[in-house]
C-alpha atoms as an extended CHARMM CRD file, in Angstrom:
* protein
*
       258  EXT
         1         1  MET       CA            138.2550000000      121.2220000000      129.3630000000  PROA      1               0.0000000000
         2         2  ALA       CA            134.2570000000      121.2540000000      129.2380000000  PROA      2               0.0000000000
         3         3  ARG       CA            134.2620000000      122.0190000000      133.2350000000  PROA      3               0.0000000000
         4         4  THR       CA            135.3960000000      125.7000000000      132.2150000000  PROA      4               0.0000000000
         5         5  GLU       CA            134.6250000000      125.9460000000      128.6810000000  PROA      5               0.0000000000
         6         6  SER       CA            131.9560000000      128.0960000000      127.8670000000  PROA      6               0.0000000000
         7         7  ASP       CA            129.0170000000      127.2590000000      125.4480000000  PROA      7               0.0000000000
         8         8  LEU       CA            130.8430000000      130.0430000000      122.5260000000  PROA      8               0.0000000000
         9         9  SER       CA            134.3470000000      127.7900000000      123.0980000000  PROA      9               0.0000000000
        10        10  ARG       CA            133.1160000000      124.8950000000      122.6800000000  PROA      10              0.0000000000
        11        11  LYS       CA            131.3480000000      125.6080000000      119.6340000000  PROA      11              0.0000000000
        12        12  ARG       CA            134.7720000000      127.1420000000      118.0270000000  PROA      12              0.0000000000
        13        13  ARG       CA            136.9880000000      124.0910000000      119.6540000000  PROA      13              0.0000000000
        14        14  ALA       CA            134.3070000000      121.4760000000      117.5580000000  PROA      14              0.0000000000
        15        15  ARG       CA            133.6840000000      123.3440000000      114.4600000000  PROA      15              0.0000000000
        16        16  LYS       CA            137.8420000000      123.5310000000      114.7820000000  PROA      16              0.0000000000
        17        17  MET       CA            137.7620000000      119.7760000000      115.2150000000  PROA      17              0.0000000000
        18        18  ALA       CA            135.2700000000      119.2390000000      112.3330000000  PROA      18              0.0000000000
        19        19  ARG       CA            137.2170000000      121.3090000000      109.9440000000  PROA      19              0.0000000000
        20        20  LEU       CA            140.5580000000      118.6340000000      110.8760000000  PROA      20              0.0000000000
        21        21  LEU       CA            138.2040000000      115.7550000000      110.6180000000  PROA      21              0.0000000000
        22        22  GLU       CA            137.5670000000      116.7350000000      106.7770000000  PROA      22              0.0000000000
        23        23  GLU       CA            141.3440000000      117.1140000000      106.3300000000  PROA      23              0.0000000000
        24        24  THR       CA            141.7760000000      113.6520000000      108.3240000000  PROA      24              0.0000000000
        25        25  HSD       CA            139.9230000000      111.7700000000      105.9930000000  PROA      25              0.0000000000
        26        26  PRO       CA            138.8490000000      113.1600000000      102.7140000000  PROA      26              0.0000000000
        27        27  ASP       CA            137.3380000000      109.7210000000      101.7960000000  PROA      27              0.0000000000
        28        28  ALA       CA            134.4130000000      109.6760000000      104.3760000000  PROA      28              0.0000000000
        29        29  HSD       CA            131.1180000000      108.8970000000      102.9770000000  PROA      29              0.0000000000
        30        30  CYS       CA            128.0200000000      106.5650000000      102.8540000000  PROA      30              0.0000000000
        31        31  GLU       CA            130.2320000000      102.4610000000      102.9200000000  PROA      31              0.0000000000
        32        32  LEU       CA            126.8830000000      100.7920000000      102.2640000000  PROA      32              0.0000000000
        33        33  ASP       CA            126.3350000000      100.1930000000       98.5210000000  PROA      33              0.0000000000
        34        34  PHE       CA            122.9620000000      101.2460000000       96.8390000000  PROA      34              0.0000000000
        35        35  GLU       CA            121.5920000000      102.5100000000       94.0820000000  PROA      35              0.0000000000
        36        36  ASN       CA            118.9170000000      104.5720000000       95.0380000000  PROA      36              0.0000000000
        37        37  ALA       CA            117.0850000000      105.7470000000       98.7230000000  PROA      37              0.0000000000
        38        38  PHE       CA            114.4360000000      102.1730000000       99.2160000000  PROA      38              0.0000000000
        39        39  GLN       CA            117.5470000000      100.2640000000       98.6750000000  PROA      39              0.0000000000
        40        40  LEU       CA            119.7600000000      102.4000000000      101.7690000000  PROA      40              0.0000000000
        41        41  LEU       CA            116.7170000000      102.2700000000      103.6580000000  PROA      41              0.0000000000
        42        42  ILE       CA            117.4130000000       98.6690000000      103.3700000000  PROA      42              0.0000000000
        43        43  ALA       CA            120.9130000000       98.0710000000      103.7690000000  PROA      43              0.0000000000
        44        44  THR       CA            120.8420000000      100.2550000000      106.8560000000  PROA      44              0.0000000000
        45        45  VAL       CA            118.0970000000       98.3920000000      108.7230000000  PROA      45              0.0000000000
        46        46  LEU       CA            120.8180000000       95.6440000000      107.7170000000  PROA      46              0.0000000000
        47        47  SER       CA            123.6750000000       97.4400000000      109.0650000000  PROA      47              0.0000000000
        48        48  ALA       CA            122.2300000000       96.5320000000      112.5210000000  PROA      48              0.0000000000
        49        49  GLN       CA            125.0580000000       94.3180000000      114.8310000000  PROA      49              0.0000000000
        50        50  THR       CA            127.2230000000       93.4180000000      111.6770000000  PROA      50              0.0000000000
        51        51  THR       CA            129.4050000000       95.3870000000      108.9500000000  PROA      51              0.0000000000
        52        52  ASP       CA            128.9880000000       97.0890000000      105.8460000000  PROA      52              0.0000000000
        53        53  VAL       CA            130.9150000000       95.0820000000      104.3820000000  PROA      53              0.0000000000
        54        54  ARG       CA            129.0140000000       91.7370000000      105.2500000000  PROA      54              0.0000000000
        55        55  VAL       CA            125.3740000000       93.7590000000      104.5600000000  PROA      55              0.0000000000
        56        56  ASN       CA            127.2300000000       94.8510000000      101.0290000000  PROA      56              0.0000000000
        57        57  LEU       CA            127.9220000000       90.8520000000      100.0560000000  PROA      57              0.0000000000
        58        58  THR       CA            124.4670000000       90.0200000000      100.9670000000  PROA      58              0.0000000000
        59        59  THR       CA            122.5780000000       93.0020000000       99.6780000000  PROA      59              0.0000000000
        60        60  PRO       CA            122.8820000000       92.1540000000       95.5960000000  PROA      60              0.0000000000
        61        61  THR       CA            121.0440000000       89.0950000000       95.8050000000  PROA      61              0.0000000000
        62        62  LEU       CA            117.8420000000       90.8160000000       98.1260000000  PROA      62              0.0000000000
        63        63  PHE       CA            117.4290000000       93.7530000000       95.4770000000  PROA      63              0.0000000000
        64        64  ALA       CA            118.1310000000       91.5490000000       92.1470000000  PROA      64              0.0000000000
        65        65  LYS       CA            115.1580000000       89.0470000000       93.5070000000  PROA      65              0.0000000000
        66        66  TYR       CA            113.4080000000       91.9690000000       94.9050000000  PROA      66              0.0000000000
        67        67  PRO       CA            114.1830000000       95.4250000000       93.2000000000  PROA      67              0.0000000000
        68        68  THR       CA            111.3170000000       97.1960000000       94.4110000000  PROA      68              0.0000000000
        69        69  PRO       CA            108.9480000000       97.2310000000       97.4990000000  PROA      69              0.0000000000
        70        70  GLU       CA            106.0330000000       96.0520000000       96.2630000000  PROA      70              0.0000000000
        71        71  ASP       CA            107.9700000000       92.8510000000       95.3580000000  PROA      71              0.0000000000
        72        72  LEU       CA            109.9100000000       92.4890000000       98.7240000000  PROA      72              0.0000000000
        73        73  ALA       CA            106.3190000000       92.5690000000      100.5610000000  PROA      73              0.0000000000
        74        74  ALA       CA            105.0730000000       90.3970000000       98.5370000000  PROA      74              0.0000000000
        75        75  ALA       CA            107.9510000000       87.6690000000       99.5640000000  PROA      75              0.0000000000
        76        76  ASN       CA            108.4820000000       84.5080000000      101.1820000000  PROA      76              0.0000000000
        77        77  PRO       CA            109.9980000000       85.1040000000      104.1960000000  PROA      77              0.0000000000
        78        78  GLU       CA            111.6220000000       82.0180000000      104.5550000000  PROA      78              0.0000000000
        79        79  ASP       CA            112.7140000000       83.0210000000      101.1410000000  PROA      79              0.0000000000
        80        80  VAL       CA            114.4840000000       86.0670000000      102.6580000000  PROA      80              0.0000000000
        81        81  GLU       CA            115.6500000000       85.1910000000      106.0010000000  PROA      81              0.0000000000
        82        82  GLN       CA            118.1740000000       82.7690000000      103.8540000000  PROA      82              0.0000000000
        83        83  ILE       CA            119.3650000000       85.7580000000      102.3640000000  PROA      83              0.0000000000
        84        84  LEU       CA            119.7680000000       87.3810000000      105.1940000000  PROA      84              0.0000000000
        85        85  LYS       CA            121.0730000000       84.8230000000      107.3310000000  PROA      85              0.0000000000
        86        86  PRO       CA            124.6110000000       86.1090000000      106.9800000000  PROA      86              0.0000000000
        87        87  THR       CA            123.9440000000       89.6270000000      108.4810000000  PROA      87              0.0000000000
        88        88  GLY       CA            122.5870000000       88.1630000000      112.1340000000  PROA      88              0.0000000000
        89        89  PHE       CA            119.7440000000       88.5490000000      113.2780000000  PROA      89              0.0000000000
        90        90  PHE       CA            118.0470000000       87.4820000000      110.1470000000  PROA      90              0.0000000000
        91        91  ARG       CA            114.4240000000       86.7840000000      111.5460000000  PROA      91              0.0000000000
        92        92  ALA       CA            114.2000000000       89.9820000000      113.1910000000  PROA      92              0.0000000000
        93        93  LYS       CA            115.4400000000       91.8780000000      109.9360000000  PROA      93              0.0000000000
        94        94  THR       CA            113.4420000000       89.9260000000      107.1910000000  PROA      94              0.0000000000
        95        95  LYS       CA            110.2780000000       91.2250000000      109.3140000000  PROA      95              0.0000000000
        96        96  SER       CA            110.9990000000       94.3190000000      109.6410000000  PROA      96              0.0000000000
        97        97  ALA       CA            112.5880000000       94.4600000000      105.8310000000  PROA      97              0.0000000000
        98        98  MET       CA            109.3820000000       93.4220000000      104.8480000000  PROA      98              0.0000000000
        99        99  GLY       CA            106.7530000000       95.2260000000      107.2480000000  PROA      99              0.0000000000
       100       100  LEU       CA            108.4220000000       98.7940000000      106.2720000000  PROA      100             0.0000000000
       101       101  SER       CA            108.2170000000       97.8290000000      102.0280000000  PROA      101             0.0000000000
       102       102  ALA       CA            104.6570000000       96.8700000000      103.0020000000  PROA      102             0.0000000000
       103       103  ALA       CA            104.5200000000      100.3700000000      104.7650000000  PROA      103             0.0000000000
       104       104  ILE       CA            105.8980000000      102.4960000000      102.0980000000  PROA      104             0.0000000000
       105       105  ARG       CA            103.8780000000      100.3370000000       99.3160000000  PROA      105             0.0000000000
       106       106  ASP       CA            100.3880000000      101.0460000000      101.3640000000  PROA      106             0.0000000000
       107       107  ARG       CA            100.9680000000      104.2250000000      102.8360000000  PROA      107             0.0000000000
       108       108  PHE       CA            103.5190000000      105.6050000000      100.5960000000  PROA      108             0.0000000000
       109       109  GLY       CA            102.7640000000      105.2300000000       97.0670000000  PROA      109             0.0000000000
       110       110  GLY       CA            105.7160000000      102.8140000000       96.7520000000  PROA      110             0.0000000000
       111       111  GLU       CA            108.0030000000      106.0760000000       97.2240000000  PROA      111             0.0000000000
       112       112  VAL       CA            110.5010000000      106.2110000000      100.5650000000  PROA      112             0.0000000000
       113       113  PRO       CA            109.0810000000      108.7780000000      102.2410000000  PROA      113             0.0000000000
       114       114  ARG       CA            111.3900000000      112.1620000000      102.3410000000  PROA      114             0.0000000000
       115       115  THR       CA            110.9650000000      113.4170000000      105.9020000000  PROA      115             0.0000000000
       116       116  LEU       CA            112.2260000000      112.2170000000      109.2550000000  PROA      116             0.0000000000
       117       117  ALA       CA            108.4740000000      112.5880000000      110.6960000000  PROA      117             0.0000000000
       118       118  GLU       CA            107.1130000000      110.1620000000      108.4580000000  PROA      118             0.0000000000
       119       119  MET       CA            110.6810000000      108.0010000000      107.8580000000  PROA      119             0.0000000000
       120       120  VAL       CA            110.2930000000      106.7110000000      111.4920000000  PROA      120             0.0000000000
       121       121  THR       CA            106.4680000000      105.4220000000      111.3280000000  PROA      121             0.0000000000
       122       122  LEU       CA            107.9140000000      102.8880000000      108.9560000000  PROA      122             0.0000000000
       123       123  PRO       CA            108.8210000000       99.5220000000      111.3220000000  PROA      123             0.0000000000
       124       124  GLY       CA            112.1180000000       99.1560000000      112.4370000000  PROA      124             0.0000000000
       125       125  VAL       CA            112.9980000000      102.8780000000      111.4350000000  PROA      125             0.0000000000
       126       126  GLY       CA            114.6200000000      104.6470000000      114.3250000000  PROA      126             0.0000000000
       127       127  ARG       CA            116.0400000000      108.1110000000      113.7500000000  PROA      127             0.0000000000
       128       128  LYS       CA            119.2500000000      107.0890000000      112.6740000000  PROA      128             0.0000000000
       129       129  THR       CA            118.8090000000      105.3070000000      110.2610000000  PROA      129             0.0000000000
       130       130  ALA       CA            116.2220000000      107.9950000000      108.7710000000  PROA      130             0.0000000000
       131       131  ASN       CA            118.8660000000      110.1700000000      108.8970000000  PROA      131             0.0000000000
       132       132  VAL       CA            121.5310000000      108.2800000000      106.6780000000  PROA      132             0.0000000000
       133       133  VAL       CA            118.7170000000      107.9560000000      104.4020000000  PROA      133             0.0000000000
       134       134  LEU       CA            117.7170000000      112.0080000000      104.3120000000  PROA      134             0.0000000000
       135       135  GLY       CA            121.0280000000      112.7450000000      104.2100000000  PROA      135             0.0000000000
       136       136  ASN       CA            122.5050000000      110.5320000000      101.3380000000  PROA      136             0.0000000000
       137       137  ALA       CA            119.2740000000      109.6470000000       98.8370000000  PROA      137             0.0000000000
       138       138  PHE       CA            117.5410000000      113.3500000000       99.5070000000  PROA      138             0.0000000000
       139       139  ASP       CA            120.7020000000      115.1250000000      100.4270000000  PROA      139             0.0000000000
       140       140  VAL       CA            119.0170000000      116.3080000000      103.4490000000  PROA      140             0.0000000000
       141       141  PRO       CA            121.2010000000      117.1150000000      105.9500000000  PROA      141             0.0000000000
       142       142  GLY       CA            121.0970000000      115.3150000000      108.9340000000  PROA      142             0.0000000000
       143       143  ILE       CA            123.3840000000      113.7510000000      111.9750000000  PROA      143             0.0000000000
       144       144  THR       CA            123.7620000000      109.8950000000      112.3750000000  PROA      144             0.0000000000
       145       145  VAL       CA            124.2510000000      108.7960000000      115.5670000000  PROA      145             0.0000000000
       146       146  ASP       CA            125.5770000000      105.3840000000      115.8180000000  PROA      146             0.0000000000
       147       147  THR       CA            128.1750000000      103.9900000000      118.2500000000  PROA      147             0.0000000000
       148       148  HSD       CA            131.1140000000      105.6900000000      117.2270000000  PROA      148             0.0000000000
       149       149  PHE       CA            129.6920000000      108.8580000000      117.0520000000  PROA      149             0.0000000000
       150       150  GLN       CA            128.3220000000      108.4530000000      120.3210000000  PROA      150             0.0000000000
       151       151  ARG       CA            131.3400000000      107.5470000000      121.8270000000  PROA      151             0.0000000000
       152       152  LEU       CA            133.2210000000      109.8650000000      120.4610000000  PROA      152             0.0000000000
       153       153  VAL       CA            131.3640000000      113.6280000000      120.6160000000  PROA      153             0.0000000000
       154       154  ARG       CA            131.4120000000      112.8230000000      124.7400000000  PROA      154             0.0000000000
       155       155  ARG       CA            134.8130000000      111.6260000000      124.3840000000  PROA      155             0.0000000000
       156       156  TRP       CA            135.2010000000      114.7930000000      123.1290000000  PROA      156             0.0000000000
       157       157  GLU       CA            133.1180000000      116.6940000000      125.3580000000  PROA      157             0.0000000000
       158       158  TRP       CA            130.9170000000      118.5890000000      122.8270000000  PROA      158             0.0000000000
       159       159  THR       CA            128.4500000000      116.6210000000      124.8390000000  PROA      159             0.0000000000
       160       160  ALA       CA            127.7710000000      114.7410000000      128.1660000000  PROA      160             0.0000000000
       161       161  ASP       CA            123.9790000000      113.6890000000      127.3740000000  PROA      161             0.0000000000
       162       162  SER       CA            123.6710000000      109.5340000000      126.4180000000  PROA      162             0.0000000000
       163       163  ASP       CA            120.5330000000      110.0950000000      124.7880000000  PROA      163             0.0000000000
       164       164  PRO       CA            121.1220000000      109.6480000000      120.8630000000  PROA      164             0.0000000000
       165       165  VAL       CA            118.0660000000      112.3570000000      120.3640000000  PROA      165             0.0000000000
       166       166  LYS       CA            120.2770000000      114.8130000000      123.0460000000  PROA      166             0.0000000000
       167       167  ILE       CA            123.2270000000      114.1410000000      121.1410000000  PROA      167             0.0000000000
       168       168  GLU       CA            121.4410000000      114.9740000000      117.5050000000  PROA      168             0.0000000000
       169       169  HSD       CA            120.3950000000      117.7670000000      118.8180000000  PROA      169             0.0000000000
       170       170  ALA       CA            123.6740000000      118.7410000000      120.6860000000  PROA      170             0.0000000000
       171       171  VAL       CA            126.0350000000      118.3300000000      118.0040000000  PROA      171             0.0000000000
       172       172  GLY       CA            123.5320000000      120.2980000000      115.6070000000  PROA      172             0.0000000000
       173       173  ALA       CA            123.7390000000      123.1010000000      117.5930000000  PROA      173             0.0000000000
       174       174  LEU       CA            127.5130000000      123.5970000000      117.6340000000  PROA      174             0.0000000000
       175       175  ILE       CA            128.0870000000      122.2810000000      113.8810000000  PROA      175             0.0000000000
       176       176  GLU       CA            126.6410000000      124.3500000000      110.6700000000  PROA      176             0.0000000000
       177       177  LYS       CA            123.2270000000      122.8110000000      109.4780000000  PROA      177             0.0000000000
       178       178  ARG       CA            124.8300000000      122.1290000000      105.7140000000  PROA      178             0.0000000000
       179       179  GLU       CA            127.7640000000      120.2040000000      107.1170000000  PROA      179             0.0000000000
       180       180  TRP       CA            125.5710000000      117.4080000000      109.3960000000  PROA      180             0.0000000000
       181       181  THR       CA            125.5440000000      114.7030000000      107.0720000000  PROA      181             0.0000000000
       182       182  MET       CA            129.7390000000      114.8830000000      106.2240000000  PROA      182             0.0000000000
       183       183  LEU       CA            130.3740000000      115.4300000000      109.8780000000  PROA      183             0.0000000000
       184       184  SER       CA            128.8120000000      112.0850000000      110.5640000000  PROA      184             0.0000000000
       185       185  HSD       CA            130.4290000000      110.5740000000      108.0470000000  PROA      185             0.0000000000
       186       186  ARG       CA            133.8950000000      111.6800000000      108.9860000000  PROA      186             0.0000000000
       187       187  VAL       CA            133.5210000000      111.0940000000      112.5170000000  PROA      187             0.0000000000
       188       188  ILE       CA            132.2520000000      107.3490000000      112.1030000000  PROA      188             0.0000000000
       189       189  PHE       CA            135.4990000000      107.3420000000      110.0710000000  PROA      189             0.0000000000
       190       190  HSD       CA            137.3370000000      108.5400000000      112.9610000000  PROA      190             0.0000000000
       191       191  GLY       CA            135.9300000000      106.5470000000      115.0200000000  PROA      191             0.0000000000
       192       192  ARG       CA            136.2920000000      102.8700000000      112.8790000000  PROA      192             0.0000000000
       193       193  ARG       CA            140.1730000000      103.5040000000      111.9310000000  PROA      193             0.0000000000
       194       194  VAL       CA            141.8370000000      105.7360000000      115.0460000000  PROA      194             0.0000000000
       195       195  CYS       CA            139.1440000000      106.4410000000      117.8250000000  PROA      195             0.0000000000
       196       196  HSD       CA            139.1390000000      103.2240000000      118.8440000000  PROA      196             0.0000000000
       197       197  ALA       CA            136.7680000000      102.7880000000      122.0060000000  PROA      197             0.0000000000
       198       198  ARG       CA            138.8720000000      100.5670000000      124.0010000000  PROA      198             0.0000000000
       199       199  LYS       CA            142.4140000000      101.7850000000      123.3430000000  PROA      199             0.0000000000
       200       200  PRO       CA            142.0480000000      104.9710000000      120.5910000000  PROA      200             0.0000000000
       201       201  ALA       CA            145.4080000000      106.0870000000      118.3540000000  PROA      201             0.0000000000
       202       202  CYS       CA            146.2270000000      109.5020000000      120.7370000000  PROA      202             0.0000000000
       203       203  GLY       CA            149.5380000000      109.8420000000      119.8780000000  PROA      203             0.0000000000
       204       204  ALA       CA            148.5760000000      109.1200000000      115.3470000000  PROA      204             0.0000000000
       205       205  CYS       CA            145.4190000000      111.6000000000      116.0930000000  PROA      205             0.0000000000
       206       206  THR       CA            145.0850000000      115.2170000000      113.9540000000  PROA      206             0.0000000000
       207       207  LEU       CA            143.3680000000      116.1690000000      117.0400000000  PROA      207             0.0000000000
       208       208  THR       CA            145.1810000000      115.7880000000      119.7580000000  PROA      208             0.0000000000
       209       209  LYS       CA            145.3970000000      119.8650000000      120.6880000000  PROA      209             0.0000000000
       210       210  LEU       CA            141.4590000000      120.0170000000      120.4470000000  PROA      210             0.0000000000
       211       211  CYS       CA            140.7330000000      117.3080000000      122.4860000000  PROA      211             0.0000000000
       212       212  PRO       CA            139.7590000000      117.0650000000      126.1680000000  PROA      212             0.0000000000
       213       213  ALA       CA            140.5210000000      112.9960000000      126.5310000000  PROA      213             0.0000000000
       214       214  TYR       CA            144.1330000000      112.7490000000      124.7130000000  PROA      214             0.0000000000
       215       215  GLY       CA            145.7440000000      109.8330000000      126.7040000000  PROA      215             0.0000000000
       216       216  THR       CA            142.9980000000      107.4040000000      126.8780000000  PROA      216             0.0000000000
       217       217  GLY       CA            145.2940000000      105.5060000000      124.1290000000  PROA      217             0.0000000000
       218       218  PRO       CA            149.2200000000      105.4770000000      123.8600000000  PROA      218             0.0000000000
       219       219  THR       CA            150.4330000000      108.9470000000      123.1130000000  PROA      219             0.0000000000
       220       220  GLU       CA            153.6390000000      107.4280000000      121.7350000000  PROA      220             0.0000000000
       221       221  ALA       CA            154.0110000000      107.3870000000      117.6040000000  PROA      221             0.0000000000
       222       222  ALA       CA            155.3330000000      103.7760000000      117.6760000000  PROA      222             0.0000000000
       223       223  ALA       CA            152.3420000000      102.6650000000      119.3560000000  PROA      223             0.0000000000
       224       224  ALA       CA            150.2190000000      104.6460000000      118.7390000000  PROA      224             0.0000000000
       225       225  ALA       CA            150.3020000000      103.8060000000      114.9590000000  PROA      225             0.0000000000
       226       226  LYS       CA            149.8490000000      100.1460000000      115.4190000000  PROA      226             0.0000000000
       227       227  LEU       CA            146.5070000000      100.4520000000      116.2590000000  PROA      227             0.0000000000
       228       228  LEU       CA            145.2990000000      102.6430000000      113.1370000000  PROA      228             0.0000000000
       229       229  LYS       CA            143.2040000000      100.9300000000      110.3930000000  PROA      229             0.0000000000
       230       230  GLY       CA            141.6060000000      100.9170000000      107.3880000000  PROA      230             0.0000000000
       231       231  PRO       CA            142.6470000000      101.4910000000      103.7160000000  PROA      231             0.0000000000
       232       232  ARG       CA            144.0410000000      105.0220000000      104.6640000000  PROA      232             0.0000000000
       233       233  ALA       CA            145.4200000000      103.8450000000      107.9060000000  PROA      233             0.0000000000
       234       234  ARG       CA            149.5480000000      104.7980000000      106.7260000000  PROA      234             0.0000000000
       235       235  ASP       CA            147.9370000000      108.0570000000      105.0860000000  PROA      235             0.0000000000
       236       236  LEU       CA            146.2900000000      108.8140000000      108.7760000000  PROA      236             0.0000000000
       237       237  ALA       CA            149.5050000000      108.2440000000      110.1400000000  PROA      237             0.0000000000
       238       238  ALA       CA            151.3650000000      110.7500000000      107.6490000000  PROA      238             0.0000000000
       239       239  VAL       CA            148.5730000000      113.4420000000      108.1320000000  PROA      239             0.0000000000
       240       240  ALA       CA            149.1620000000      113.3230000000      111.9660000000  PROA      240             0.0000000000
       241       241  GLY       CA            152.7800000000      113.8590000000      111.9640000000  PROA      241             0.0000000000
       242       242  VAL       CA            153.4550000000      110.1800000000      112.2060000000  PROA      242             0.0000000000
       243       243  ASP       CA            156.0310000000      108.1420000000      110.1090000000  PROA      243             0.0000000000
       244       244  PRO       CA            154.0690000000      105.5300000000      107.9580000000  PROA      244             0.0000000000
       245       245  GLU       CA            156.1540000000      102.9290000000      108.4150000000  PROA      245             0.0000000000
       246       246  LEU       CA            155.2650000000      102.7000000000      111.6430000000  PROA      246             0.0000000000
       247       247  VAL       CA            151.8440000000      100.8270000000      110.7800000000  PROA      247             0.0000000000
       248       248  PRO       CA            151.7320000000       97.2080000000      109.8050000000  PROA      248             0.0000000000
       249       249  ALA       CA            150.7930000000       96.1330000000      107.0000000000  PROA      249             0.0000000000
       250       250  LYS       CA            147.7040000000       94.1950000000      108.0260000000  PROA      250             0.0000000000
       251       251  ALA       CA            146.1090000000       97.4500000000      109.5090000000  PROA      251             0.0000000000
       252       252  VAL       CA            145.4420000000       98.3410000000      105.8820000000  PROA      252             0.0000000000
       253       253  THR       CA            143.9780000000       95.1920000000      105.4830000000  PROA      253             0.0000000000
       254       254  GLU       CA            142.2290000000       94.0150000000      108.4380000000  PROA      254             0.0000000000
       255       255  PRO       CA            138.4100000000       94.1480000000      108.1100000000  PROA      255             0.0000000000
       256       256  GLU       CA            136.9310000000       96.9110000000      110.3170000000  PROA      256             0.0000000000
       257       257  ALA       CA            134.3390000000       96.0590000000      113.2380000000  PROA      257             0.0000000000
       258       258  PRO       CA            130.6920000000       97.4470000000      113.1330000000  PROA      258             0.0000000000
């Protein structure tokens, strides 16, 4: 499709797909639990190479003991490591969490900075993490290019770029800025629940008519429905015109991959 598709046609197709994603995933949201920007920043850093569910099980203990950047910056690293151990890579995550807390304390008066340029100066914070915090804590539109987002927008031929920053800019040129944060959530939801890396549920997807990669996964409804995941798996089948009863019960409760 992309070989003969004009820039204008690509933009129109992308916006149609974005509208379908809005209808498909009305429940899309940030799945990390947080009460303020600092908590979301820490939780996002901890979410690398693990699930949001695991992070949400870990952060209540962390934030109860270290509620502010000042508290976490002054913590005993070994104590923090013990709390973060279930999230994996806990030594590196401890170093990042304490380092960015110290930077917030020392350079930003204890307040999480509100610009991308400032936020990416914090230890362990890249554009992806910064855009999560900006979009969900400060209502500043941002595109979060995680592994799901990158896979899907390339699969959809919205862009051929593989560099996350280039992907961010390419998608930003297709979709209206006010939609960036929610688009990120919807694409990530779709990647976790429908458009899987190895075997997407093509036959139970709402984007089939607009997707150049249709047929990458099974197109037959029964086979595709078995691949749907998440608490709304049967709703996802129904909205795609597939019998919800074809979705196995375990798909609704099975833990999702990072």
